[in-house]
Amino acid sequence: MNKLPLAKRVQILSMLCEGSSMRSIERIVGCSINSVDKLLREAGEAALEYHDKAVRGVKSQRIQCDEIWSFVHAKQKSAPASSRRGDPTIGDCWTWTALDADSKLLVSYMVGGRDAEFALMLMDDLRGRLANRVQLTTDGHRAYLQAVEEAFGADVDYGMLVKLYGQETGGQGHERKYSPSECVGARKDTITGNPDPRHVSTSYTERANLTMRMSMRRFTRLTNAFSKKLENHAHMVALYALWYNFVRIHKTLRTSPAMAAGIEKRLWSMEDVVALVDARSAKIGAETLVG
């Protein structure tokens, strides 16, 4: 089977993580969009597998959690009129993130709905990756309350940052659409344990989510580059998480989050990501032959 040269595969993955759409990659690199799609799927599966294995035993003091909105195939309000009426894989899609406030490591992430089920999945996954008791901060989304209690019990210092918004701006049309209500303050609620009020904040994870939105084309608003399939959306998030943790140099830390967190000793290159993909493909091929 023909395989793209290493340089082209590195270029494709780099462009995916730097905000290029699949069609623009097809034009610039000079390959078919099917090749881009196939490489994305393989890289996403390899990235998810490696994250699950490598990001364990994280020694953290403060964890911040947040959710970032996107959609697959159609926005939720348009989904009922879609040609795929009733398909649960279309509509609004939320990416849940749990970030270490000091190393900026993306410890855990989850793609799905914004209900209690996915909140619990995130907290269960996060709990299994931490090596010690932490101070945890979330926003005011009520789904976190039961999820944190079920996953951590009393073994956490949990504070909730509830933002308070003023009245609507009163604008009409575009002004109302792009000028949301002003945040007039925030309330810090102690939920479990003894969280330090000075560190009850979601600022770091919200900034990391902005980087996520800017780095993945399918998160860009008001374009036609949104995800058409939930599977590919999840693959892109997994690839991004690997790139963000191991390849990208954080401008403040001047190293990668994985190195700052002590789970990696060297800075990765995108060639290392391609090597990870090839190693997984070779392993699957060998298992298939044996089977």
PDB file of C-alpha atoms in Angstrom:
ATOM      1  CA  MET A   1       0.000   0.000   0.000  1.00  0.00           C
ATOM      2  CA  ASN A   2       1.311   3.447  -0.954  1.00  0.00           C
ATOM      3  CA  LYS A   3       2.251   5.734   1.920  1.00  0.00           C
ATOM      4  CA  LEU A   4       2.888   9.454   1.813  1.00  0.00           C
ATOM      5  CA  PRO A   5       6.534  10.508   2.355  1.00  0.00           C
ATOM      6  CA  LEU A   6       7.507  11.391   5.910  1.00  0.00           C
ATOM      7  CA  ALA A   7       7.880  15.095   5.103  1.00  0.00           C
ATOM      8  CA  LYS A   8       4.337  15.297   3.720  1.00  0.00           C
ATOM      9  CA  ARG A   9       2.829  13.453   6.682  1.00  0.00           C
ATOM     10  CA  VAL A  10       4.661  15.782   9.077  1.00  0.00           C
ATOM     11  CA  GLN A  11       3.383  18.762   7.098  1.00  0.00           C
ATOM     12  CA  ILE A  12      -0.209  17.493   7.142  1.00  0.00           C
ATOM     13  CA  LEU A  13      -0.276  16.876  10.889  1.00  0.00           C
ATOM     14  CA  SER A  14       1.429  20.201  11.580  1.00  0.00           C
ATOM     15  CA  MET A  15      -1.114  22.072   9.480  1.00  0.00           C
ATOM     16  CA  LEU A  16      -4.015  20.270  11.162  1.00  0.00           C
ATOM     17  CA  CYS A  17      -2.718  21.425  14.553  1.00  0.00           C
ATOM     18  CA  GLU A  18      -2.079  24.977  13.363  1.00  0.00           C
ATOM     19  CA  GLY A  19      -5.610  25.722  12.197  1.00  0.00           C
ATOM     20  CA  SER A  20      -5.656  24.707   8.519  1.00  0.00           C
ATOM     21  CA  SER A  21      -8.724  23.089   7.031  1.00  0.00           C
ATOM     22  CA  MET A  22      -8.538  19.702   5.343  1.00  0.00           C
ATOM     23  CA  ARG A  23      -9.311  21.214   1.945  1.00  0.00           C
ATOM     24  CA  SER A  24      -6.533  23.800   2.265  1.00  0.00           C
ATOM     25  CA  ILE A  25      -4.109  21.033   3.297  1.00  0.00           C
ATOM     26  CA  GLU A  26      -5.172  19.051   0.226  1.00  0.00           C
ATOM     27  CA  ARG A  27      -4.336  22.012  -2.018  1.00  0.00           C
ATOM     28  CA  ILE A  28      -1.065  23.036  -0.332  1.00  0.00           C
ATOM     29  CA  VAL A  29       0.452  19.587   0.231  1.00  0.00           C
ATOM     30  CA  GLY A  30      -0.765  18.182  -3.070  1.00  0.00           C
ATOM     31  CA  CYS A  31      -2.480  15.037  -1.868  1.00  0.00           C
ATOM     32  CA  SER A  32      -6.055  13.794  -1.840  1.00  0.00           C
ATOM     33  CA  ILE A  33      -8.405  14.710   0.977  1.00  0.00           C
ATOM     34  CA  ASN A  34      -8.883  10.983   1.569  1.00  0.00           C
ATOM     35  CA  SER A  35      -5.186  10.762   2.466  1.00  0.00           C
ATOM     36  CA  VAL A  36      -5.563  13.654   4.900  1.00  0.00           C
ATOM     37  CA  ASP A  37      -8.640  12.031   6.427  1.00  0.00           C
ATOM     38  CA  LYS A  38      -6.932   8.638   6.777  1.00  0.00           C
ATOM     39  CA  LEU A  39      -3.851  10.151   8.420  1.00  0.00           C
ATOM     40  CA  LEU A  40      -6.020  12.147  10.814  1.00  0.00           C
ATOM     41  CA  ARG A  41      -7.865   9.003  11.890  1.00  0.00           C
ATOM     42  CA  GLU A  42      -4.669   7.028  12.383  1.00  0.00           C
ATOM     43  CA  ALA A  43      -2.983   9.873  14.260  1.00  0.00           C
ATOM     44  CA  GLY A  44      -6.030  10.455  16.447  1.00  0.00           C
ATOM     45  CA  GLU A  45      -6.222   6.807  17.454  1.00  0.00           C
ATOM     46  CA  ALA A  46      -2.485   6.663  18.181  1.00  0.00           C
ATOM     47  CA  ALA A  47      -2.633   9.930  20.153  1.00  0.00           C
ATOM     48  CA  LEU A  48      -5.549   8.747  22.270  1.00  0.00           C
ATOM     49  CA  GLU A  49      -3.805   5.468  23.034  1.00  0.00           C
ATOM     50  CA  TYR A  50      -0.551   7.203  23.987  1.00  0.00           C
ATOM     51  CA  HIS A  51      -2.263   9.834  26.149  1.00  0.00           C
ATOM     52  CA  ASP A  52      -4.098   7.108  28.035  1.00  0.00           C
ATOM     53  CA  LYS A  53      -0.814   5.327  28.753  1.00  0.00           C
ATOM     54  CA  ALA A  54       1.596   8.224  29.327  1.00  0.00           C
ATOM     55  CA  VAL A  55      -0.434  10.834  31.187  1.00  0.00           C
ATOM     56  CA  ARG A  56      -0.648   8.937  34.463  1.00  0.00           C
ATOM     57  CA  GLY A  57       0.573   9.609  37.984  1.00  0.00           C
ATOM     58  CA  VAL A  58       0.444  13.364  37.425  1.00  0.00           C
ATOM     59  CA  LYS A  59       1.618  15.299  40.476  1.00  0.00           C
ATOM     60  CA  SER A  60      -0.538  18.405  40.489  1.00  0.00           C
ATOM     61  CA  GLN A  61      -1.632  20.993  43.014  1.00  0.00           C
ATOM     62  CA  ARG A  62      -4.383  22.791  41.128  1.00  0.00           C
ATOM     63  CA  ILE A  63      -6.689  21.501  38.410  1.00  0.00           C
ATOM     64  CA  GLN A  64      -9.090  23.707  36.444  1.00  0.00           C
ATOM     65  CA  CYS A  65     -11.973  22.335  34.360  1.00  0.00           C
ATOM     66  CA  ASP A  66     -14.067  23.874  31.627  1.00  0.00           C
ATOM     67  CA  GLU A  67     -16.067  23.000  28.497  1.00  0.00           C
ATOM     68  CA  ILE A  68     -15.755  24.388  24.977  1.00  0.00           C
ATOM     69  CA  TRP A  69     -18.632  24.357  22.489  1.00  0.00           C
ATOM     70  CA  SER A  70     -18.627  23.250  18.872  1.00  0.00           C
ATOM     71  CA  PHE A  71     -21.018  21.292  16.670  1.00  0.00           C
ATOM     72  CA  VAL A  72     -20.967  18.325  14.326  1.00  0.00           C
ATOM     73  CA  HIS A  73     -22.779  18.295  10.964  1.00  0.00           C
ATOM     74  CA  ALA A  74     -25.314  20.911  12.094  1.00  0.00           C
ATOM     75  CA  LYS A  75     -26.049  23.151  15.037  1.00  0.00           C
ATOM     76  CA  GLN A  76     -28.523  21.781  17.551  1.00  0.00           C
ATOM     77  CA  LYS A  77     -31.309  24.122  16.447  1.00  0.00           C
ATOM     78  CA  SER A  78     -30.831  22.957  12.840  1.00  0.00           C
ATOM     79  CA  ALA A  79     -30.356  19.279  13.619  1.00  0.00           C
ATOM     80  CA  PRO A  80     -34.089  18.332  13.580  1.00  0.00           C
ATOM     81  CA  ALA A  81     -34.312  19.591   9.984  1.00  0.00           C
ATOM     82  CA  SER A  82     -31.152  17.772   8.948  1.00  0.00           C
ATOM     83  CA  SER A  83     -31.217  14.948   6.443  1.00  0.00           C
ATOM     84  CA  ARG A  84     -29.957  12.761   9.328  1.00  0.00           C
ATOM     85  CA  ARG A  85     -32.917  13.454  11.569  1.00  0.00           C
ATOM     86  CA  GLY A  86     -32.690  11.651  14.906  1.00  0.00           C
ATOM     87  CA  ASP A  87     -28.976  10.855  14.568  1.00  0.00           C
ATOM     88  CA  PRO A  88     -27.403  11.317  18.039  1.00  0.00           C
ATOM     89  CA  THR A  89     -23.994  12.050  16.495  1.00  0.00           C
ATOM     90  CA  ILE A  90     -25.066  15.415  15.073  1.00  0.00           C
ATOM     91  CA  GLY A  91     -25.781  18.709  16.810  1.00  0.00           C
ATOM     92  CA  ASP A  92     -23.992  20.572  19.580  1.00  0.00           C
ATOM     93  CA  CYS A  93     -20.762  18.966  20.764  1.00  0.00           C
ATOM     94  CA  TRP A  94     -18.783  19.852  23.896  1.00  0.00           C
ATOM     95  CA  THR A  95     -15.115  19.212  24.622  1.00  0.00           C
ATOM     96  CA  TRP A  96     -14.498  18.906  28.363  1.00  0.00           C
ATOM     97  CA  THR A  97     -10.988  19.730  29.562  1.00  0.00           C
ATOM     98  CA  ALA A  98      -9.064  19.376  32.832  1.00  0.00           C
ATOM     99  CA  LEU A  99      -5.867  21.447  32.964  1.00  0.00           C
ATOM    100  CA  ASP A 100      -3.019  21.549  35.473  1.00  0.00           C
ATOM    101  CA  ALA A 101      -2.751  25.234  36.406  1.00  0.00           C
ATOM    102  CA  ASP A 102       1.027  25.142  36.961  1.00  0.00           C
ATOM    103  CA  SER A 103       2.409  23.009  34.127  1.00  0.00           C
ATOM    104  CA  LYS A 104      -0.521  23.786  31.751  1.00  0.00           C
ATOM    105  CA  LEU A 105      -0.711  20.044  31.043  1.00  0.00           C
ATOM    106  CA  LEU A 106      -3.993  18.925  29.513  1.00  0.00           C
ATOM    107  CA  VAL A 107      -4.497  16.067  31.950  1.00  0.00           C
ATOM    108  CA  SER A 108      -7.870  14.840  30.769  1.00  0.00           C
ATOM    109  CA  TYR A 109     -10.370  15.596  28.017  1.00  0.00           C
ATOM    110  CA  MET A 110     -13.707  14.263  26.852  1.00  0.00           C
ATOM    111  CA  VAL A 111     -15.848  14.831  23.730  1.00  0.00           C
ATOM    112  CA  GLY A 112     -19.627  14.543  23.891  1.00  0.00           C
ATOM    113  CA  GLY A 113     -22.703  16.175  25.380  1.00  0.00           C
ATOM    114  CA  ARG A 114     -22.910  18.669  28.226  1.00  0.00           C
ATOM    115  CA  ASP A 115     -24.840  16.509  30.658  1.00  0.00           C
ATOM    116  CA  ALA A 116     -24.039  14.731  33.917  1.00  0.00           C
ATOM    117  CA  GLU A 117     -22.935  11.535  32.145  1.00  0.00           C
ATOM    118  CA  PHE A 118     -20.006  13.201  30.420  1.00  0.00           C
ATOM    119  CA  ALA A 119     -19.137  15.261  33.494  1.00  0.00           C
ATOM    120  CA  LEU A 120     -18.782  12.011  35.451  1.00  0.00           C
ATOM    121  CA  MET A 121     -16.723  10.421  32.671  1.00  0.00           C
ATOM    122  CA  LEU A 122     -14.318  13.369  32.782  1.00  0.00           C
ATOM    123  CA  MET A 123     -13.979  13.278  36.567  1.00  0.00           C
ATOM    124  CA  ASP A 124     -13.499   9.505  36.670  1.00  0.00           C
ATOM    125  CA  ASP A 125     -10.797   9.769  34.014  1.00  0.00           C
ATOM    126  CA  LEU A 126      -9.145  12.710  35.793  1.00  0.00           C
ATOM    127  CA  ARG A 127      -9.154  10.912  39.142  1.00  0.00           C
ATOM    128  CA  GLY A 128      -7.324   7.954  37.634  1.00  0.00           C
ATOM    129  CA  ARG A 129      -4.550  10.160  36.253  1.00  0.00           C
ATOM    130  CA  LEU A 130      -3.673  12.074  39.431  1.00  0.00           C
ATOM    131  CA  ALA A 131      -1.062  10.973  41.959  1.00  0.00           C
ATOM    132  CA  ASN A 132      -2.208  13.123  44.877  1.00  0.00           C
ATOM    133  CA  ARG A 133      -5.002  15.224  46.358  1.00  0.00           C
ATOM    134  CA  VAL A 134      -5.598  18.433  44.391  1.00  0.00           C
ATOM    135  CA  GLN A 135      -7.515  21.671  44.538  1.00  0.00           C
ATOM    136  CA  LEU A 136     -10.158  21.493  41.829  1.00  0.00           C
ATOM    137  CA  THR A 137     -12.017  24.423  40.289  1.00  0.00           C
ATOM    138  CA  THR A 138     -14.919  24.266  37.836  1.00  0.00           C
ATOM    139  CA  ASP A 139     -17.374  26.810  36.524  1.00  0.00           C
ATOM    140  CA  GLY A 140     -20.951  26.949  37.747  1.00  0.00           C
ATOM    141  CA  HIS A 141     -22.252  24.124  35.552  1.00  0.00           C
ATOM    142  CA  ARG A 142     -24.347  22.025  37.938  1.00  0.00           C
ATOM    143  CA  ALA A 143     -23.400  18.715  36.317  1.00  0.00           C
ATOM    144  CA  TYR A 144     -20.005  18.995  38.004  1.00  0.00           C
ATOM    145  CA  LEU A 145     -21.444  18.812  41.529  1.00  0.00           C
ATOM    146  CA  GLN A 146     -22.504  15.174  41.512  1.00  0.00           C
ATOM    147  CA  ALA A 147     -19.686  14.139  39.154  1.00  0.00           C
ATOM    148  CA  VAL A 148     -16.943  15.436  41.470  1.00  0.00           C
ATOM    149  CA  GLU A 149     -18.598  13.876  44.516  1.00  0.00           C
ATOM    150  CA  GLU A 150     -18.924  10.460  42.858  1.00  0.00           C
ATOM    151  CA  ALA A 151     -15.389  10.469  41.434  1.00  0.00           C
ATOM    152  CA  PHE A 152     -13.415  12.023  44.312  1.00  0.00           C
ATOM    153  CA  GLY A 153     -15.644  11.772  47.368  1.00  0.00           C
ATOM    154  CA  ALA A 154     -14.021  13.802  50.149  1.00  0.00           C
ATOM    155  CA  ASP A 155     -10.519  13.375  48.701  1.00  0.00           C
ATOM    156  CA  VAL A 156     -10.458  16.781  46.967  1.00  0.00           C
ATOM    157  CA  ASP A 157     -10.525  20.488  47.753  1.00  0.00           C
ATOM    158  CA  TYR A 158     -13.244  21.615  45.396  1.00  0.00           C
ATOM    159  CA  GLY A 159     -14.299  25.179  44.699  1.00  0.00           C
ATOM    160  CA  MET A 160     -16.802  26.408  42.110  1.00  0.00           C
ATOM    161  CA  LEU A 161     -16.448  29.741  40.311  1.00  0.00           C
ATOM    162  CA  VAL A 162     -19.921  31.055  39.482  1.00  0.00           C
ATOM    163  CA  LYS A 163     -19.883  33.991  37.086  1.00  0.00           C
ATOM    164  CA  LEU A 164     -22.576  36.640  37.463  1.00  0.00           C
ATOM    165  CA  TYR A 165     -23.935  38.361  34.380  1.00  0.00           C
ATOM    166  CA  GLY A 166     -25.791  41.639  34.007  1.00  0.00           C
ATOM    167  CA  GLN A 167     -28.824  42.314  31.879  1.00  0.00           C
ATOM    168  CA  GLU A 168     -28.724  41.924  28.113  1.00  0.00           C
ATOM    169  CA  THR A 169     -27.225  44.798  26.178  1.00  0.00           C
ATOM    170  CA  GLY A 170     -30.582  45.553  24.593  1.00  0.00           C
ATOM    171  CA  GLY A 171     -29.137  45.444  21.108  1.00  0.00           C
ATOM    172  CA  GLN A 172     -30.938  43.955  18.163  1.00  0.00           C
ATOM    173  CA  GLY A 173     -29.795  41.775  15.278  1.00  0.00           C
ATOM    174  CA  HIS A 174     -26.021  41.501  14.871  1.00  0.00           C
ATOM    175  CA  GLU A 175     -25.325  43.709  17.884  1.00  0.00           C
ATOM    176  CA  ARG A 176     -27.254  41.367  20.154  1.00  0.00           C
ATOM    177  CA  LYS A 177     -25.718  38.268  18.568  1.00  0.00           C
ATOM    178  CA  TYR A 178     -22.101  39.349  19.034  1.00  0.00           C
ATOM    179  CA  SER A 179     -22.420  41.344  22.267  1.00  0.00           C
ATOM    180  CA  PRO A 180     -23.349  38.919  25.062  1.00  0.00           C
ATOM    181  CA  SER A 181     -24.340  40.031  28.528  1.00  0.00           C
ATOM    182  CA  GLU A 182     -21.523  41.619  30.509  1.00  0.00           C
ATOM    183  CA  CYS A 183     -19.910  39.607  33.309  1.00  0.00           C
ATOM    184  CA  VAL A 184     -20.332  41.862  36.341  1.00  0.00           C
ATOM    185  CA  GLY A 185     -18.634  39.628  38.895  1.00  0.00           C
ATOM    186  CA  ALA A 186     -18.000  36.116  40.154  1.00  0.00           C
ATOM    187  CA  ARG A 187     -18.837  34.144  43.271  1.00  0.00           C
ATOM    188  CA  LYS A 188     -16.435  31.598  44.756  1.00  0.00           C
ATOM    189  CA  ASP A 189     -18.279  28.713  46.412  1.00  0.00           C
ATOM    190  CA  THR A 190     -16.565  26.104  48.586  1.00  0.00           C
ATOM    191  CA  ILE A 191     -18.092  22.726  47.755  1.00  0.00           C
ATOM    192  CA  THR A 192     -15.759  20.112  49.299  1.00  0.00           C
ATOM    193  CA  GLY A 193     -12.702  20.288  51.526  1.00  0.00           C
ATOM    194  CA  ASN A 194     -10.753  23.484  52.049  1.00  0.00           C
ATOM    195  CA  PRO A 195      -9.895  25.135  48.703  1.00  0.00           C
ATOM    196  CA  ASP A 196      -7.742  28.270  48.787  1.00  0.00           C
ATOM    197  CA  PRO A 197     -10.014  31.123  47.585  1.00  0.00           C
ATOM    198  CA  ARG A 198      -7.048  32.775  45.864  1.00  0.00           C
ATOM    199  CA  HIS A 199      -6.803  29.840  43.496  1.00  0.00           C
ATOM    200  CA  VAL A 200     -10.500  29.277  42.817  1.00  0.00           C
ATOM    201  CA  SER A 201     -10.179  30.279  39.175  1.00  0.00           C
ATOM    202  CA  THR A 202     -10.752  28.940  35.674  1.00  0.00           C
ATOM    203  CA  SER A 203      -8.576  31.529  33.909  1.00  0.00           C
ATOM    204  CA  TYR A 204      -5.880  29.114  32.756  1.00  0.00           C
ATOM    205  CA  THR A 205      -8.236  26.511  31.348  1.00  0.00           C
ATOM    206  CA  GLU A 206     -10.317  29.175  29.605  1.00  0.00           C
ATOM    207  CA  ARG A 207      -7.148  30.533  27.989  1.00  0.00           C
ATOM    208  CA  ALA A 208      -6.144  27.012  26.997  1.00  0.00           C
ATOM    209  CA  ASN A 209      -9.569  26.537  25.433  1.00  0.00           C
ATOM    210  CA  LEU A 210      -9.008  29.702  23.403  1.00  0.00           C
ATOM    211  CA  THR A 211      -5.780  28.167  22.114  1.00  0.00           C
ATOM    212  CA  MET A 212      -7.772  25.053  21.272  1.00  0.00           C
ATOM    213  CA  ARG A 213     -10.352  27.046  19.316  1.00  0.00           C
ATOM    214  CA  MET A 214      -7.629  28.929  17.436  1.00  0.00           C
ATOM    215  CA  SER A 215      -5.572  25.809  16.680  1.00  0.00           C
ATOM    216  CA  MET A 216      -8.279  23.586  15.222  1.00  0.00           C
ATOM    217  CA  ARG A 217     -10.107  24.790  12.148  1.00  0.00           C
ATOM    218  CA  ARG A 218     -13.222  22.798  12.966  1.00  0.00           C
ATOM    219  CA  PHE A 219     -13.704  24.925  16.104  1.00  0.00           C
ATOM    220  CA  THR A 220     -13.722  28.195  14.123  1.00  0.00           C
ATOM    221  CA  ARG A 221     -17.090  29.939  14.193  1.00  0.00           C
ATOM    222  CA  LEU A 222     -19.010  31.078  11.096  1.00  0.00           C
ATOM    223  CA  THR A 223     -17.175  28.887   8.588  1.00  0.00           C
ATOM    224  CA  ASN A 224     -17.994  25.672   6.744  1.00  0.00           C
ATOM    225  CA  ALA A 225     -14.936  23.940   8.241  1.00  0.00           C
ATOM    226  CA  PHE A 226     -16.939  22.432  11.127  1.00  0.00           C
ATOM    227  CA  SER A 227     -16.794  18.685  11.736  1.00  0.00           C
ATOM    228  CA  LYS A 228     -19.078  16.576   9.591  1.00  0.00           C
ATOM    229  CA  LYS A 229     -18.518  13.384  11.601  1.00  0.00           C
ATOM    230  CA  LEU A 230     -18.226  12.995  15.366  1.00  0.00           C
ATOM    231  CA  GLU A 231     -15.523  10.373  14.962  1.00  0.00           C
ATOM    232  CA  ASN A 232     -13.230  12.770  13.084  1.00  0.00           C
ATOM    233  CA  HIS A 233     -13.950  15.503  15.612  1.00  0.00           C
ATOM    234  CA  ALA A 234     -12.765  13.238  18.417  1.00  0.00           C
ATOM    235  CA  HIS A 235      -9.690  12.202  16.411  1.00  0.00           C
ATOM    236  CA  MET A 236      -8.713  15.842  15.889  1.00  0.00           C
ATOM    237  CA  VAL A 237      -9.106  16.635  19.596  1.00  0.00           C
ATOM    238  CA  ALA A 238      -6.911  13.649  20.494  1.00  0.00           C
ATOM    239  CA  LEU A 239      -4.222  14.703  18.003  1.00  0.00           C
ATOM    240  CA  TYR A 240      -4.371  18.270  19.286  1.00  0.00           C
ATOM    241  CA  ALA A 241      -4.002  17.124  22.918  1.00  0.00           C
ATOM    242  CA  LEU A 242      -0.864  15.150  22.054  1.00  0.00           C
ATOM    243  CA  TRP A 243       0.595  18.090  20.103  1.00  0.00           C
ATOM    244  CA  TYR A 244      -0.283  20.580  22.843  1.00  0.00           C
ATOM    245  CA  ASN A 245       1.174  18.448  25.647  1.00  0.00           C
ATOM    246  CA  PHE A 246       4.320  17.081  23.991  1.00  0.00           C
ATOM    247  CA  VAL A 247       5.209  19.084  20.856  1.00  0.00           C
ATOM    248  CA  ARG A 248       4.160  22.697  21.317  1.00  0.00           C
ATOM    249  CA  ILE A 249       6.372  24.981  23.407  1.00  0.00           C
ATOM    250  CA  HIS A 250       4.312  26.958  25.907  1.00  0.00           C
ATOM    251  CA  LYS A 251       5.414  30.579  25.567  1.00  0.00           C
ATOM    252  CA  THR A 252       5.356  31.286  29.318  1.00  0.00           C
ATOM    253  CA  LEU A 253       6.957  28.033  30.447  1.00  0.00           C
ATOM    254  CA  ARG A 254       9.394  27.919  27.485  1.00  0.00           C
ATOM    255  CA  THR A 255       8.995  24.169  27.377  1.00  0.00           C
ATOM    256  CA  SER A 256       6.221  21.683  26.681  1.00  0.00           C
ATOM    257  CA  PRO A 257       3.548  21.081  29.333  1.00  0.00           C
ATOM    258  CA  ALA A 258       4.564  17.405  29.495  1.00  0.00           C
ATOM    259  CA  MET A 259       8.145  18.368  30.388  1.00  0.00           C
ATOM    260  CA  ALA A 260       6.931  20.947  32.912  1.00  0.00           C
ATOM    261  CA  ALA A 261       4.745  18.284  34.534  1.00  0.00           C
ATOM    262  CA  GLY A 262       7.630  15.815  34.743  1.00  0.00           C
ATOM    263  CA  ILE A 263       6.082  13.082  32.582  1.00  0.00           C
ATOM    264  CA  GLU A 264       8.457  13.638  29.640  1.00  0.00           C
ATOM    265  CA  LYS A 265      12.181  14.493  29.547  1.00  0.00           C
ATOM    266  CA  ARG A 266      12.501  15.875  26.025  1.00  0.00           C
ATOM    267  CA  LEU A 267      10.607  18.045  23.568  1.00  0.00           C
ATOM    268  CA  TRP A 268       8.850  16.071  20.855  1.00  0.00           C
ATOM    269  CA  SER A 269       8.798  16.931  17.170  1.00  0.00           C
ATOM    270  CA  MET A 270       6.018  16.132  14.734  1.00  0.00           C
ATOM    271  CA  GLU A 271       8.295  13.414  13.345  1.00  0.00           C
ATOM    272  CA  ASP A 272       7.884  11.689  16.730  1.00  0.00           C
ATOM    273  CA  VAL A 273       4.116  11.806  16.284  1.00  0.00           C
ATOM    274  CA  VAL A 274       4.418  10.211  12.835  1.00  0.00           C
ATOM    275  CA  ALA A 275       6.689   7.541  14.325  1.00  0.00           C
ATOM    276  CA  LEU A 276       4.028   6.870  16.968  1.00  0.00           C
ATOM    277  CA  VAL A 277       1.426   6.417  14.215  1.00  0.00           C
ATOM    278  CA  ASP A 278       3.711   4.065  12.257  1.00  0.00           C
ATOM    279  CA  ALA A 279       4.510   1.997  15.358  1.00  0.00           C
ATOM    280  CA  ARG A 280       0.818   1.542  16.120  1.00  0.00           C
ATOM    281  CA  SER A 281       0.052   0.593  12.506  1.00  0.00           C
ATOM    282  CA  ALA A 282       2.889  -1.953  12.502  1.00  0.00           C
ATOM    283  CA  LYS A 283       1.625  -3.437  15.771  1.00  0.00           C
ATOM    284  CA  ILE A 284      -1.907  -3.769  14.438  1.00  0.00           C
ATOM    285  CA  GLY A 285      -0.558  -5.329  11.230  1.00  0.00           C
ATOM    286  CA  ALA A 286       1.475  -7.877  13.170  1.00  0.00           C
ATOM    287  CA  GLU A 287      -1.503  -8.781  15.374  1.00  0.00           C
ATOM    288  CA  THR A 288      -3.655  -9.222  12.267  1.00  0.00           C
ATOM    289  CA  LEU A 289      -1.136 -11.611  10.711  1.00  0.00           C
ATOM    290  CA  VAL A 290      -0.895 -13.646  13.898  1.00  0.00           C
ATOM    291  CA  GLY A 291      -4.669 -13.749  14.179  1.00  0.00           C
TER     292      GLY A 291
END
